[in-house]
Amino acid sequence: MAAKEVTKKKKRRWTRDDTELTILALPTTIWYFLFAFMPMFGIVIAFKDYKIKGGFLQSIIQSDWVGLQNFKFLFSAGDIWIILRNTILYNIAFIILNIVVPVTMALLIGQLHNKKMAKVYQTAMFMPYFLSWVVVTALIWAFLSFDKGLLNSLLESLGKDPHQWYMEPKLWPPFLIFMYMWKNLGYSMVVYLATITGIDKTYYEAAGIDGATVWQQMRYVTLPLMKTVIIMMFIMAVGRIFYSDFGLFYQVPRDSNSLYNVSYTLDVFVFKQLKSSTTGMASAAAFVQSVAGCITILTANAIVRKVDRESAMI
């Protein structure tokens, strides 16, 4: 018994490493507490008819409690189903393409023998990720503007009529998907390329000795060893299936009413509700986003755990 007590005491002993790791984690912990946990108090706005009456806390306290009324208005609105459709369908396309295209590009760049050129290609594809959607929107406007846009100037020089690009909804879904991939391809590719770089080279040497070609090595060595990272990225993407890139869907279409049916997503809806001072409705929509996202990520992880427990996040 005495030996067991001594062992327990040793296990509970606070070491210098614990102190160093705690200090190292302290800034991140404080950041999460201030910007992730404390704002959760604002969830109560979703259940109130929020009106500004002085300070923030005073406004919350004095605003009338309406229960689930904001949620009722949210789901009774005729355009909510268009918003959900756009948000989910775009994200499904993003999830599929954001796995297939970056993995393919990472595999191809990983096979380049000229490492300097590989870095050049990698940097070129990574650069758009650092651009703001505001800057990208200005560049797109320079091409698509009806009066002075480059494309319309080109059409006029060929003797054709200019187009109202911001009034042609059928062209925008593929264009928005293309812009998303153009901006985010580099970031996703770097994640997969780092995984490929970390694979032990002896696997490839053994496969080469057995007579495997380059394509067979990618299929039977590289891809299986990338599986865990690919699944992790998939689960994280599924968790944000009810979220959308606000800059992409609000800034790039320039909030054109003609593109409403193809560019209106939940994040744009929340922003517009805030602009119109219906804060309770905006908070209700954001609350639904959070709950639905939590459910989807837990469901996706549970399915992965059933199929391949080692690849699950928890």
PDB file of C-alpha atoms in Angstrom:
ATOM      1  CA  MET A   1       0.000   0.000   0.000  1.00  0.00           C
ATOM      2  CA  ALA A   2       2.793   2.391   0.917  1.00  0.00           C
ATOM      3  CA  ALA A   3       4.545   1.717  -2.396  1.00  0.00           C
ATOM      4  CA  LYS A   4       1.344   2.528  -4.302  1.00  0.00           C
ATOM      5  CA  GLU A   5       0.956   5.850  -2.433  1.00  0.00           C
ATOM      6  CA  VAL A   6       4.559   6.795  -3.228  1.00  0.00           C
ATOM      7  CA  THR A   7       3.948   5.994  -6.922  1.00  0.00           C
ATOM      8  CA  LYS A   8       0.803   8.153  -6.958  1.00  0.00           C
ATOM      9  CA  LYS A   9       2.655  11.048  -5.354  1.00  0.00           C
ATOM     10  CA  LYS A  10       5.408  10.799  -7.959  1.00  0.00           C
ATOM     11  CA  LYS A  11       2.860  10.912 -10.752  1.00  0.00           C
ATOM     12  CA  ARG A  12       1.238  14.043  -9.335  1.00  0.00           C
ATOM     13  CA  ARG A  13       4.508  15.897  -8.843  1.00  0.00           C
ATOM     14  CA  TRP A  14       4.761  19.204 -10.729  1.00  0.00           C
ATOM     15  CA  THR A  15       7.971  19.400 -12.725  1.00  0.00           C
ATOM     16  CA  ARG A  16       9.946  22.167 -14.372  1.00  0.00           C
ATOM     17  CA  ASP A  17       8.807  20.887 -17.778  1.00  0.00           C
ATOM     18  CA  ASP A  18       5.172  21.345 -16.705  1.00  0.00           C
ATOM     19  CA  THR A  19       5.908  24.959 -15.787  1.00  0.00           C
ATOM     20  CA  GLU A  20       7.648  25.683 -19.086  1.00  0.00           C
ATOM     21  CA  LEU A  21       4.874  24.080 -21.125  1.00  0.00           C
ATOM     22  CA  THR A  22       2.211  25.963 -19.138  1.00  0.00           C
ATOM     23  CA  ILE A  23       3.947  29.307 -19.766  1.00  0.00           C
ATOM     24  CA  LEU A  24       4.268  28.374 -23.448  1.00  0.00           C
ATOM     25  CA  ALA A  25       0.555  27.576 -23.684  1.00  0.00           C
ATOM     26  CA  LEU A  26      -0.578  30.586 -21.618  1.00  0.00           C
ATOM     27  CA  PRO A  27      -0.830  33.178 -24.460  1.00  0.00           C
ATOM     28  CA  THR A  28      -2.931  30.798 -26.584  1.00  0.00           C
ATOM     29  CA  THR A  29      -5.106  29.919 -23.591  1.00  0.00           C
ATOM     30  CA  ILE A  30      -5.730  33.600 -22.831  1.00  0.00           C
ATOM     31  CA  TRP A  31      -6.518  34.286 -26.506  1.00  0.00           C
ATOM     32  CA  TYR A  32      -9.061  31.462 -26.642  1.00  0.00           C
ATOM     33  CA  PHE A  33     -10.644  32.580 -23.373  1.00  0.00           C
ATOM     34  CA  LEU A  34     -11.003  36.193 -24.508  1.00  0.00           C
ATOM     35  CA  PHE A  35     -12.031  35.648 -28.128  1.00  0.00           C
ATOM     36  CA  ALA A  36     -13.602  32.162 -28.199  1.00  0.00           C
ATOM     37  CA  PHE A  37     -15.210  31.463 -24.822  1.00  0.00           C
ATOM     38  CA  MET A  38     -16.228  34.876 -23.463  1.00  0.00           C
ATOM     39  CA  PRO A  39     -18.143  35.873 -26.643  1.00  0.00           C
ATOM     40  CA  MET A  40     -20.280  32.748 -26.189  1.00  0.00           C
ATOM     41  CA  PHE A  41     -22.273  34.798 -23.691  1.00  0.00           C
ATOM     42  CA  GLY A  42     -23.679  36.640 -26.708  1.00  0.00           C
ATOM     43  CA  ILE A  43     -25.702  33.520 -27.628  1.00  0.00           C
ATOM     44  CA  VAL A  44     -28.451  34.954 -25.447  1.00  0.00           C
ATOM     45  CA  ILE A  45     -29.056  37.623 -28.140  1.00  0.00           C
ATOM     46  CA  ALA A  46     -30.565  34.891 -30.351  1.00  0.00           C
ATOM     47  CA  PHE A  47     -33.400  34.570 -27.828  1.00  0.00           C
ATOM     48  CA  LYS A  48     -34.039  38.304 -27.424  1.00  0.00           C
ATOM     49  CA  ASP A  49     -35.422  41.189 -29.447  1.00  0.00           C
ATOM     50  CA  TYR A  50     -32.088  42.957 -29.170  1.00  0.00           C
ATOM     51  CA  LYS A  51     -32.230  46.750 -29.144  1.00  0.00           C
ATOM     52  CA  ILE A  52     -29.344  49.089 -28.404  1.00  0.00           C
ATOM     53  CA  LYS A  53     -30.150  50.851 -25.143  1.00  0.00           C
ATOM     54  CA  GLY A  54     -26.868  52.165 -23.824  1.00  0.00           C
ATOM     55  CA  GLY A  55     -23.958  49.760 -23.270  1.00  0.00           C
ATOM     56  CA  PHE A  56     -23.746  46.171 -24.502  1.00  0.00           C
ATOM     57  CA  LEU A  57     -24.690  44.496 -21.208  1.00  0.00           C
ATOM     58  CA  GLN A  58     -27.404  47.061 -20.534  1.00  0.00           C
ATOM     59  CA  SER A  59     -28.851  46.465 -24.001  1.00  0.00           C
ATOM     60  CA  ILE A  60     -28.948  42.690 -23.453  1.00  0.00           C
ATOM     61  CA  ILE A  61     -30.589  43.005 -20.048  1.00  0.00           C
ATOM     62  CA  GLN A  62     -33.223  45.510 -21.167  1.00  0.00           C
ATOM     63  CA  SER A  63     -34.075  43.825 -24.479  1.00  0.00           C
ATOM     64  CA  ASP A  64     -37.275  41.780 -24.442  1.00  0.00           C
ATOM     65  CA  TRP A  65     -37.041  38.002 -24.212  1.00  0.00           C
ATOM     66  CA  VAL A  66     -38.715  36.403 -27.266  1.00  0.00           C
ATOM     67  CA  GLY A  67     -37.669  32.779 -26.839  1.00  0.00           C
ATOM     68  CA  LEU A  68     -37.546  30.893 -30.136  1.00  0.00           C
ATOM     69  CA  GLN A  69     -39.277  33.665 -32.087  1.00  0.00           C
ATOM     70  CA  ASN A  70     -36.107  34.627 -33.976  1.00  0.00           C
ATOM     71  CA  PHE A  71     -35.596  31.018 -35.054  1.00  0.00           C
ATOM     72  CA  LYS A  72     -39.236  30.812 -36.166  1.00  0.00           C
ATOM     73  CA  PHE A  73     -38.827  33.917 -38.335  1.00  0.00           C
ATOM     74  CA  LEU A  74     -35.526  32.566 -39.655  1.00  0.00           C
ATOM     75  CA  PHE A  75     -36.958  29.289 -40.936  1.00  0.00           C
ATOM     76  CA  SER A  76     -40.245  30.812 -42.083  1.00  0.00           C
ATOM     77  CA  ALA A  77     -38.417  33.276 -44.356  1.00  0.00           C
ATOM     78  CA  GLY A  78     -38.863  32.245 -47.984  1.00  0.00           C
ATOM     79  CA  ASP A  79     -35.222  32.740 -48.910  1.00  0.00           C
ATOM     80  CA  ILE A  80     -33.706  30.657 -46.084  1.00  0.00           C
ATOM     81  CA  TRP A  81     -33.881  27.492 -48.193  1.00  0.00           C
ATOM     82  CA  ILE A  82     -32.097  29.220 -51.084  1.00  0.00           C
ATOM     83  CA  ILE A  83     -29.439  30.355 -48.605  1.00  0.00           C
ATOM     84  CA  LEU A  84     -29.003  26.857 -47.147  1.00  0.00           C
ATOM     85  CA  ARG A  85     -28.948  25.304 -50.614  1.00  0.00           C
ATOM     86  CA  ASN A  86     -26.212  27.647 -51.790  1.00  0.00           C
ATOM     87  CA  THR A  87     -24.148  27.254 -48.629  1.00  0.00           C
ATOM     88  CA  ILE A  88     -24.266  23.444 -48.594  1.00  0.00           C
ATOM     89  CA  LEU A  89     -23.875  22.816 -52.339  1.00  0.00           C
ATOM     90  CA  TYR A  90     -20.942  25.205 -52.694  1.00  0.00           C
ATOM     91  CA  ASN A  91     -19.240  23.625 -49.700  1.00  0.00           C
ATOM     92  CA  ILE A  92     -19.753  20.111 -51.053  1.00  0.00           C
ATOM     93  CA  ALA A  93     -18.030  21.211 -54.264  1.00  0.00           C
ATOM     94  CA  PHE A  94     -15.253  22.896 -52.250  1.00  0.00           C
ATOM     95  CA  ILE A  95     -14.714  19.822 -50.052  1.00  0.00           C
ATOM     96  CA  ILE A  96     -14.372  17.470 -53.043  1.00  0.00           C
ATOM     97  CA  LEU A  97     -12.188  19.769 -55.137  1.00  0.00           C
ATOM     98  CA  ASN A  98     -10.094  20.877 -52.153  1.00  0.00           C
ATOM     99  CA  ILE A  99      -9.008  17.275 -51.680  1.00  0.00           C
ATOM    100  CA  VAL A 100      -8.702  16.036 -55.264  1.00  0.00           C
ATOM    101  CA  VAL A 101      -6.915  19.038 -56.819  1.00  0.00           C
ATOM    102  CA  PRO A 102      -4.379  19.867 -54.040  1.00  0.00           C
ATOM    103  CA  VAL A 103      -3.479  16.180 -53.529  1.00  0.00           C
ATOM    104  CA  THR A 104      -2.941  15.766 -57.281  1.00  0.00           C
ATOM    105  CA  MET A 105      -0.806  18.923 -57.467  1.00  0.00           C
ATOM    106  CA  ALA A 106       1.199  17.891 -54.401  1.00  0.00           C
ATOM    107  CA  LEU A 107       1.888  14.472 -55.941  1.00  0.00           C
ATOM    108  CA  LEU A 108       3.007  16.032 -59.230  1.00  0.00           C
ATOM    109  CA  ILE A 109       5.245  18.675 -57.627  1.00  0.00           C
ATOM    110  CA  GLY A 110       6.685  16.019 -55.303  1.00  0.00           C
ATOM    111  CA  GLN A 111       7.897  14.124 -58.392  1.00  0.00           C
ATOM    112  CA  LEU A 112       9.824  17.069 -59.859  1.00  0.00           C
ATOM    113  CA  HIS A 113      13.571  16.446 -59.905  1.00  0.00           C
ATOM    114  CA  ASN A 114      14.393  20.153 -60.197  1.00  0.00           C
ATOM    115  CA  LYS A 115      13.763  21.318 -56.628  1.00  0.00           C
ATOM    116  CA  LYS A 116      14.263  24.997 -57.492  1.00  0.00           C
ATOM    117  CA  MET A 117      11.458  24.866 -60.041  1.00  0.00           C
ATOM    118  CA  ALA A 118       9.307  22.953 -57.556  1.00  0.00           C
ATOM    119  CA  LYS A 119       9.725  25.825 -55.081  1.00  0.00           C
ATOM    120  CA  VAL A 120       8.880  28.348 -57.801  1.00  0.00           C
ATOM    121  CA  TYR A 121       5.636  26.514 -58.657  1.00  0.00           C
ATOM    122  CA  GLN A 122       4.785  26.099 -54.997  1.00  0.00           C
ATOM    123  CA  THR A 123       5.339  29.798 -54.257  1.00  0.00           C
ATOM    124  CA  ALA A 124       3.352  30.885 -57.322  1.00  0.00           C
ATOM    125  CA  MET A 125       0.344  28.792 -56.260  1.00  0.00           C
ATOM    126  CA  PHE A 126       0.641  29.887 -52.625  1.00  0.00           C
ATOM    127  CA  MET A 127       0.747  33.637 -53.327  1.00  0.00           C
ATOM    128  CA  PRO A 128      -3.011  34.138 -53.997  1.00  0.00           C
ATOM    129  CA  TYR A 129      -3.761  32.859 -50.493  1.00  0.00           C
ATOM    130  CA  PHE A 130      -2.266  36.059 -49.026  1.00  0.00           C
ATOM    131  CA  LEU A 131      -4.408  38.373 -51.159  1.00  0.00           C
ATOM    132  CA  SER A 132      -7.465  39.981 -49.594  1.00  0.00           C
ATOM    133  CA  TRP A 133     -10.806  39.365 -51.300  1.00  0.00           C
ATOM    134  CA  VAL A 134     -11.137  43.161 -51.517  1.00  0.00           C
ATOM    135  CA  VAL A 135      -8.026  43.304 -53.696  1.00  0.00           C
ATOM    136  CA  VAL A 136      -9.186  40.309 -55.745  1.00  0.00           C
ATOM    137  CA  THR A 137     -12.608  41.942 -56.202  1.00  0.00           C
ATOM    138  CA  ALA A 138     -10.987  45.091 -57.598  1.00  0.00           C
ATOM    139  CA  LEU A 139      -8.992  42.990 -60.071  1.00  0.00           C
ATOM    140  CA  ILE A 140     -12.103  41.070 -61.156  1.00  0.00           C
ATOM    141  CA  TRP A 141     -13.992  44.343 -61.587  1.00  0.00           C
ATOM    142  CA  ALA A 142     -11.217  45.541 -63.895  1.00  0.00           C
ATOM    143  CA  PHE A 143     -11.965  42.537 -66.105  1.00  0.00           C
ATOM    144  CA  LEU A 144     -15.760  42.321 -65.824  1.00  0.00           C
ATOM    145  CA  SER A 145     -16.877  45.949 -65.593  1.00  0.00           C
ATOM    146  CA  PHE A 146     -19.510  46.764 -68.206  1.00  0.00           C
ATOM    147  CA  ASP A 147     -18.095  50.166 -69.159  1.00  0.00           C
ATOM    148  CA  LYS A 148     -14.331  49.782 -68.867  1.00  0.00           C
ATOM    149  CA  GLY A 149     -13.808  46.066 -68.253  1.00  0.00           C
ATOM    150  CA  LEU A 150     -11.025  44.337 -70.168  1.00  0.00           C
ATOM    151  CA  LEU A 151     -13.290  41.526 -71.398  1.00  0.00           C
ATOM    152  CA  ASN A 152     -15.933  43.889 -72.751  1.00  0.00           C
ATOM    153  CA  SER A 153     -13.270  46.049 -74.389  1.00  0.00           C
ATOM    154  CA  LEU A 154     -11.967  42.896 -76.076  1.00  0.00           C
ATOM    155  CA  LEU A 155     -15.465  41.911 -77.216  1.00  0.00           C
ATOM    156  CA  GLU A 156     -16.090  45.387 -78.623  1.00  0.00           C
ATOM    157  CA  SER A 157     -12.794  45.286 -80.518  1.00  0.00           C
ATOM    158  CA  LEU A 158     -14.015  42.045 -82.123  1.00  0.00           C
ATOM    159  CA  GLY A 159     -17.294  43.682 -83.129  1.00  0.00           C
ATOM    160  CA  LYS A 160     -19.433  41.963 -80.491  1.00  0.00           C
ATOM    161  CA  ASP A 161     -21.803  43.421 -77.903  1.00  0.00           C
ATOM    162  CA  PRO A 162     -20.529  43.846 -74.320  1.00  0.00           C
ATOM    163  CA  HIS A 163     -21.957  41.643 -71.578  1.00  0.00           C
ATOM    164  CA  GLN A 164     -23.481  42.565 -68.227  1.00  0.00           C
ATOM    165  CA  TRP A 165     -21.351  39.998 -66.403  1.00  0.00           C
ATOM    166  CA  TYR A 166     -22.810  40.898 -63.003  1.00  0.00           C
ATOM    167  CA  MET A 167     -26.322  40.194 -64.292  1.00  0.00           C
ATOM    168  CA  GLU A 168     -25.762  36.667 -65.642  1.00  0.00           C
ATOM    169  CA  PRO A 169     -26.341  34.214 -62.753  1.00  0.00           C
ATOM    170  CA  LYS A 170     -25.626  31.032 -64.729  1.00  0.00           C
ATOM    171  CA  LEU A 171     -21.968  32.030 -65.202  1.00  0.00           C
ATOM    172  CA  TRP A 172     -21.224  32.664 -61.537  1.00  0.00           C
ATOM    173  CA  PRO A 173     -21.398  29.260 -59.752  1.00  0.00           C
ATOM    174  CA  PRO A 174     -18.460  27.817 -61.759  1.00  0.00           C
ATOM    175  CA  PHE A 175     -16.659  31.171 -61.559  1.00  0.00           C
ATOM    176  CA  LEU A 176     -17.006  31.374 -57.751  1.00  0.00           C
ATOM    177  CA  ILE A 177     -15.800  27.776 -57.411  1.00  0.00           C
ATOM    178  CA  PHE A 178     -12.832  28.579 -59.661  1.00  0.00           C
ATOM    179  CA  MET A 179     -11.955  31.687 -57.612  1.00  0.00           C
ATOM    180  CA  TYR A 180     -12.115  29.707 -54.372  1.00  0.00           C
ATOM    181  CA  MET A 181      -9.768  27.056 -55.736  1.00  0.00           C
ATOM    182  CA  TRP A 182      -7.448  29.674 -57.220  1.00  0.00           C
ATOM    183  CA  LYS A 183      -7.081  31.377 -53.847  1.00  0.00           C
ATOM    184  CA  ASN A 184      -6.937  28.319 -51.562  1.00  0.00           C
ATOM    185  CA  LEU A 185      -5.180  25.718 -53.722  1.00  0.00           C
ATOM    186  CA  GLY A 186      -1.695  26.756 -52.608  1.00  0.00           C
ATOM    187  CA  TYR A 187      -2.439  26.504 -48.885  1.00  0.00           C
ATOM    188  CA  SER A 188      -4.029  23.051 -49.112  1.00  0.00           C
ATOM    189  CA  MET A 189      -1.278  21.824 -51.427  1.00  0.00           C
ATOM    190  CA  VAL A 190       1.441  22.868 -48.967  1.00  0.00           C
ATOM    191  CA  VAL A 191      -0.223  20.789 -46.222  1.00  0.00           C
ATOM    192  CA  TYR A 192      -0.213  17.681 -48.418  1.00  0.00           C
ATOM    193  CA  LEU A 193       3.261  18.419 -49.783  1.00  0.00           C
ATOM    194  CA  ALA A 194       4.600  18.608 -46.223  1.00  0.00           C
ATOM    195  CA  THR A 195       3.068  15.179 -45.581  1.00  0.00           C
ATOM    196  CA  ILE A 196       4.744  13.755 -48.688  1.00  0.00           C
ATOM    197  CA  THR A 197       8.096  15.269 -47.664  1.00  0.00           C
ATOM    198  CA  GLY A 198       7.838  13.550 -44.274  1.00  0.00           C
ATOM    199  CA  ILE A 199       7.410  10.072 -45.751  1.00  0.00           C
ATOM    200  CA  ASP A 200      10.428   7.816 -45.185  1.00  0.00           C
ATOM    201  CA  LYS A 201      12.371   7.436 -48.459  1.00  0.00           C
ATOM    202  CA  THR A 202      13.115   3.777 -47.704  1.00  0.00           C
ATOM    203  CA  TYR A 203       9.525   2.939 -48.677  1.00  0.00           C
ATOM    204  CA  TYR A 204      10.172   4.224 -52.175  1.00  0.00           C
ATOM    205  CA  GLU A 205      13.526   2.470 -52.373  1.00  0.00           C
ATOM    206  CA  ALA A 206      11.905  -0.830 -51.425  1.00  0.00           C
ATOM    207  CA  ALA A 207       9.101  -0.268 -53.948  1.00  0.00           C
ATOM    208  CA  GLY A 208      11.673   0.563 -56.657  1.00  0.00           C
ATOM    209  CA  ILE A 209      13.594  -2.629 -55.930  1.00  0.00           C
ATOM    210  CA  ASP A 210      10.347  -4.573 -56.319  1.00  0.00           C
ATOM    211  CA  GLY A 211       9.909  -3.018 -59.763  1.00  0.00           C
ATOM    212  CA  ALA A 212       7.190  -0.444 -58.959  1.00  0.00           C
ATOM    213  CA  THR A 213       6.901   2.448 -61.398  1.00  0.00           C
ATOM    214  CA  VAL A 214       6.582   6.076 -60.290  1.00  0.00           C
ATOM    215  CA  TRP A 215       2.794   5.970 -60.646  1.00  0.00           C
ATOM    216  CA  GLN A 216       2.594   2.707 -58.701  1.00  0.00           C
ATOM    217  CA  GLN A 217       4.721   4.212 -55.931  1.00  0.00           C
ATOM    218  CA  MET A 218       2.315   7.144 -55.686  1.00  0.00           C
ATOM    219  CA  ARG A 219      -0.693   4.828 -55.661  1.00  0.00           C
ATOM    220  CA  TYR A 220       0.556   2.158 -53.256  1.00  0.00           C
ATOM    221  CA  VAL A 221       3.003   4.125 -51.073  1.00  0.00           C
ATOM    222  CA  THR A 222       2.307   7.867 -51.090  1.00  0.00           C
ATOM    223  CA  LEU A 223      -1.498   7.914 -51.075  1.00  0.00           C
ATOM    224  CA  PRO A 224      -1.934   5.298 -48.298  1.00  0.00           C
ATOM    225  CA  LEU A 225       0.545   7.171 -46.088  1.00  0.00           C
ATOM    226  CA  MET A 226      -1.317  10.444 -46.780  1.00  0.00           C
ATOM    227  CA  LYS A 227      -4.661   8.919 -45.824  1.00  0.00           C
ATOM    228  CA  THR A 228      -4.705  10.165 -42.230  1.00  0.00           C
ATOM    229  CA  VAL A 229      -4.011  13.785 -43.207  1.00  0.00           C
ATOM    230  CA  ILE A 230      -6.548  13.674 -46.050  1.00  0.00           C
ATOM    231  CA  ILE A 231      -9.246  12.328 -43.714  1.00  0.00           C
ATOM    232  CA  MET A 232      -8.400  14.931 -41.053  1.00  0.00           C
ATOM    233  CA  MET A 233      -8.717  17.747 -43.605  1.00  0.00           C
ATOM    234  CA  PHE A 234     -11.994  16.224 -44.807  1.00  0.00           C
ATOM    235  CA  ILE A 235     -13.466  16.102 -41.286  1.00  0.00           C
ATOM    236  CA  MET A 236     -12.460  19.715 -40.602  1.00  0.00           C
ATOM    237  CA  ALA A 237     -13.985  20.830 -43.910  1.00  0.00           C
ATOM    238  CA  VAL A 238     -17.240  18.972 -43.181  1.00  0.00           C
ATOM    239  CA  GLY A 239     -17.426  20.788 -39.843  1.00  0.00           C
ATOM    240  CA  ARG A 240     -17.653  24.086 -41.744  1.00  0.00           C
ATOM    241  CA  ILE A 241     -20.199  22.949 -44.314  1.00  0.00           C
ATOM    242  CA  PHE A 242     -22.709  25.517 -42.989  1.00  0.00           C
ATOM    243  CA  TYR A 243     -20.154  28.320 -43.215  1.00  0.00           C
ATOM    244  CA  SER A 244     -18.991  30.150 -46.309  1.00  0.00           C
ATOM    245  CA  ASP A 245     -16.185  32.482 -47.275  1.00  0.00           C
ATOM    246  CA  PHE A 246     -17.833  35.868 -46.721  1.00  0.00           C
ATOM    247  CA  GLY A 247     -15.396  37.762 -48.940  1.00  0.00           C
ATOM    248  CA  LEU A 248     -15.930  35.357 -51.828  1.00  0.00           C
ATOM    249  CA  PHE A 249     -19.726  35.480 -51.769  1.00  0.00           C
ATOM    250  CA  TYR A 250     -20.230  39.129 -50.803  1.00  0.00           C
ATOM    251  CA  GLN A 251     -17.255  41.074 -52.147  1.00  0.00           C
ATOM    252  CA  VAL A 252     -16.605  39.263 -55.433  1.00  0.00           C
ATOM    253  CA  PRO A 253     -20.230  39.469 -56.781  1.00  0.00           C
ATOM    254  CA  ARG A 254     -20.333  43.053 -55.437  1.00  0.00           C
ATOM    255  CA  ASP A 255     -23.644  42.303 -53.693  1.00  0.00           C
ATOM    256  CA  SER A 256     -25.447  42.253 -57.041  1.00  0.00           C
ATOM    257  CA  ASN A 257     -29.192  41.636 -56.676  1.00  0.00           C
ATOM    258  CA  SER A 258     -29.173  39.795 -60.011  1.00  0.00           C
ATOM    259  CA  LEU A 259     -26.831  37.198 -58.508  1.00  0.00           C
ATOM    260  CA  TYR A 260     -28.924  36.716 -55.374  1.00  0.00           C
ATOM    261  CA  ASN A 261     -29.946  33.107 -56.156  1.00  0.00           C
ATOM    262  CA  VAL A 262     -26.371  31.950 -56.745  1.00  0.00           C
ATOM    263  CA  SER A 263     -24.335  33.990 -54.242  1.00  0.00           C
ATOM    264  CA  TYR A 264     -26.509  34.395 -51.137  1.00  0.00           C
ATOM    265  CA  THR A 265     -25.118  32.241 -48.295  1.00  0.00           C
ATOM    266  CA  LEU A 266     -25.569  32.091 -44.533  1.00  0.00           C
ATOM    267  CA  ASP A 267     -22.603  34.355 -43.775  1.00  0.00           C
ATOM    268  CA  VAL A 268     -23.896  36.980 -46.206  1.00  0.00           C
ATOM    269  CA  PHE A 269     -27.340  36.639 -44.627  1.00  0.00           C
ATOM    270  CA  VAL A 270     -25.921  37.215 -41.129  1.00  0.00           C
ATOM    271  CA  PHE A 271     -24.052  40.305 -42.296  1.00  0.00           C
ATOM    272  CA  LYS A 272     -27.106  41.791 -44.007  1.00  0.00           C
ATOM    273  CA  GLN A 273     -29.254  41.149 -40.951  1.00  0.00           C
ATOM    274  CA  LEU A 274     -26.716  43.009 -38.829  1.00  0.00           C
ATOM    275  CA  LYS A 275     -26.742  45.910 -41.301  1.00  0.00           C
ATOM    276  CA  SER A 276     -30.525  46.077 -41.083  1.00  0.00           C
ATOM    277  CA  SER A 277     -30.321  46.107 -37.248  1.00  0.00           C
ATOM    278  CA  THR A 278     -32.137  42.754 -36.861  1.00  0.00           C
ATOM    279  CA  THR A 279     -29.403  41.550 -34.542  1.00  0.00           C
ATOM    280  CA  GLY A 280     -31.528  38.824 -32.967  1.00  0.00           C
ATOM    281  CA  MET A 281     -32.156  37.196 -36.347  1.00  0.00           C
ATOM    282  CA  ALA A 282     -28.444  37.392 -37.222  1.00  0.00           C
ATOM    283  CA  SER A 283     -27.512  35.841 -33.890  1.00  0.00           C
ATOM    284  CA  ALA A 284     -30.074  33.064 -34.396  1.00  0.00           C
ATOM    285  CA  ALA A 285     -28.609  32.251 -37.824  1.00  0.00           C
ATOM    286  CA  ALA A 286     -25.074  32.208 -36.412  1.00  0.00           C
ATOM    287  CA  PHE A 287     -26.256  29.964 -33.556  1.00  0.00           C
ATOM    288  CA  VAL A 288     -27.781  27.524 -36.057  1.00  0.00           C
ATOM    289  CA  GLN A 289     -24.496  27.554 -37.987  1.00  0.00           C
ATOM    290  CA  SER A 290     -22.515  26.662 -34.874  1.00  0.00           C
ATOM    291  CA  VAL A 291     -24.832  23.861 -33.730  1.00  0.00           C
ATOM    292  CA  ALA A 292     -25.161  22.380 -37.227  1.00  0.00           C
ATOM    293  CA  GLY A 293     -21.380  22.571 -37.716  1.00  0.00           C
ATOM    294  CA  CYS A 294     -20.751  20.817 -34.397  1.00  0.00           C
ATOM    295  CA  ILE A 295     -23.213  18.055 -35.313  1.00  0.00           C
ATOM    296  CA  THR A 296     -21.729  17.525 -38.781  1.00  0.00           C
ATOM    297  CA  ILE A 297     -18.117  17.353 -37.584  1.00  0.00           C
ATOM    298  CA  LEU A 298     -19.005  14.909 -34.799  1.00  0.00           C
ATOM    299  CA  THR A 299     -21.046  12.797 -37.223  1.00  0.00           C
ATOM    300  CA  ALA A 300     -18.259  12.740 -39.818  1.00  0.00           C
ATOM    301  CA  ASN A 301     -15.712  11.808 -37.161  1.00  0.00           C
ATOM    302  CA  ALA A 302     -17.981   9.047 -35.801  1.00  0.00           C
ATOM    303  CA  ILE A 303     -18.387   7.567 -39.298  1.00  0.00           C
ATOM    304  CA  VAL A 304     -14.620   7.670 -39.876  1.00  0.00           C
ATOM    305  CA  ARG A 305     -14.024   6.068 -36.468  1.00  0.00           C
ATOM    306  CA  LYS A 306     -16.362   3.216 -37.412  1.00  0.00           C
ATOM    307  CA  VAL A 307     -14.576   2.619 -40.722  1.00  0.00           C
ATOM    308  CA  ASP A 308     -10.967   3.336 -39.695  1.00  0.00           C
ATOM    309  CA  ARG A 309     -10.449   4.137 -36.021  1.00  0.00           C
ATOM    310  CA  GLU A 310      -6.802   5.198 -36.455  1.00  0.00           C
ATOM    311  CA  SER A 311      -7.752   7.939 -38.940  1.00  0.00           C
ATOM    312  CA  ALA A 312     -10.410   9.553 -36.665  1.00  0.00           C
ATOM    313  CA  MET A 313      -9.604  12.821 -34.907  1.00  0.00           C
ATOM    314  CA  ILE A 314     -10.903  11.654 -31.511  1.00  0.00           C
TER     315      ILE A 314
END
